[in-house]
Amino acid sequence: MDYDRFFHDKIQALKNEGRYRIFADLERKCGHFPSAVRHEDNALSDVTVWCSNDYLGMGQNRLVRDAMVAAIDSCGAGAGGTRNISGTNHYHVLLEEELASLHGKEAALLFTSGYVANMTALSTLGAQLPNCILYSDSLNHNSMIEGIRHSRADKRIFKHNDPGDLDRLLAADDPNAAKVVIFESVYSMDGDIAPIGEICDVAEKYNAITFLDEVHAVGMYGPNGAGVAERDGVMGRVDIVQGTLGKALGVIGGYITASADLVDFVRSYGDGFIFTTALPPAIAAGALASVRHVRKTQELRDRHQERSETLKRRLKDAGLPVMPSVCHIVPVLVGDAALCKQASDLLLEQHRIYVQPINYPTVPKGTERLRLTPCPLHDDAMMDELVDALVDVWRVLSLQRAA
Ligand SMILES: *Cc1c(COP(=O)(O)O)cnc(C)c1O
């Protein structure tokens, strides 16, 4: 076996398809987000970031930074252990209480990331519940798919956002089997939103519990920023809400919230929770400050939605193919991997605008796109530059315009 040859060929295959990933080497500038400094070949340039998941700019918020610095000064750098063996710090406890209260649940459990939260909670539920069947939306995120796979439970894939198809699958299965329905609220690549209430109706009819990933909604929807389930008045009907501290809340980490017994069960049986070092206390302190601030700051959500609506309108007016998003995410269709990469390169090199290309396997082939994420700090001048730059790139590459 020629190992080096194998690795090299695998990489070359990606390059041939135009979907080899190159990371932009950025230095985020606190106080100037969404501007950043880009490093390339020892040269520096200022760029405007249009694809960050720091949706509300909380990563540079003064309250969050102060809380983190204060916690480092009082508690030190790391947690010093797993949650069970000396690693539980008071900030973890306070943050779990805050998150449970945000989602109107009895309890919450922190994980090192949203990915680990999905993977651990789903693999534990699927492996332990008797004769468990997991029902998964066809567009669920990789972290849920891996959790489902790892559980080794039976699984069914229902058509994306289709309660009728879910009903059909549930009706065909053993009424006595344990069942979990797994879906997201905001699907972040297309920008569509699940019919949460209708999915809960179907799940309740068959005595299934529901697991909802609100990663792209926490902080941004609902009067307290608890997510789309809160906005739609159905939060109490969802059994398990999963979220991240790394996107709109601007820090890192993930969590689930649910009944006290369910959370205690995952705490007690979930390998990805048990066998890993707890988040640093300063991370928990920063996330706590962030949740508290976002909960009571409706202006952030209003401004965020306004920026997104304005950008969609301006792109449409310019004849650019904005995909039909009903949330804050603004996907613009390119439809070809190599062209998508070229469009992104041109934006960066010629216009100092940074938007990462989104290619297969993140989205299906033929639907490659630029995924724009306007935040409250993108001002009108930045939007003018973006629209002009996109129009120019669409012309230079002869890309398909809106139908
Ligand atoms: C980003 C993402 C996750 C993972 O969250 P992290 O905190 O980044 O690990 C989970 N679910 C969805 C839908 C995501 O987009």
Short mmCIF file of C-alpha atoms and ligand atoms in Angstrom, two decimals, residues 113-115 118 141 143-144 184 188 213 215-216 242 244 247 253, ligand 1:
data_model
loop_
_atom_site.label_atom_id
_atom_site.label_comp_id
_atom_site.label_asym_id
_atom_site.label_seq_id
_atom_site.Cartn_x
_atom_site.Cartn_y
_atom_site.Cartn_z
CA SER A 113 -19.89 22.07 21.00
CA GLY A 114 -23.26 21.90 19.31
CA TYR A 115 -21.88 19.04 17.25
CA ASN A 118 -26.30 16.40 18.86
CA HIS A 141 -27.07 18.40 9.81
CA SER A 143 -23.92 16.06 13.65
CA MET A 144 -27.42 14.56 13.91
CA GLU A 184 -34.08 21.52 12.77
CA SER A 188 -29.07 27.14 7.33
CA ASP A 213 -31.96 21.61 16.63
CA VAL A 215 -28.71 26.13 16.35
CA HIS A 216 -29.48 28.74 13.66
CA GLN A 242 -30.61 21.57 21.20
CA THR A 244 -25.10 26.17 20.25
CA LYS A 247 -23.13 31.10 16.56
CA GLY A 253 -20.15 25.21 23.23
C1 LIG B 1 -23.14 24.42 13.25
C2 LIG B 1 -24.23 23.41 13.47
C3 LIG B 1 -24.18 22.49 14.53
C4 LIG B 1 -22.94 22.35 15.36
O1 LIG B 1 -22.79 23.39 16.26
P1 LIG B 1 -21.31 23.77 16.75
O2 LIG B 1 -21.54 24.46 18.03
O3 LIG B 1 -20.73 24.62 15.66
O4 LIG B 1 -20.56 22.49 16.90
C5 LIG B 1 -25.27 21.70 14.79
N1 LIG B 1 -26.38 21.78 14.03
C6 LIG B 1 -26.46 22.62 12.97
C7 LIG B 1 -27.70 22.64 12.16
C8 LIG B 1 -25.38 23.43 12.65
O5 LIG B 1 -25.43 24.23 11.58
#
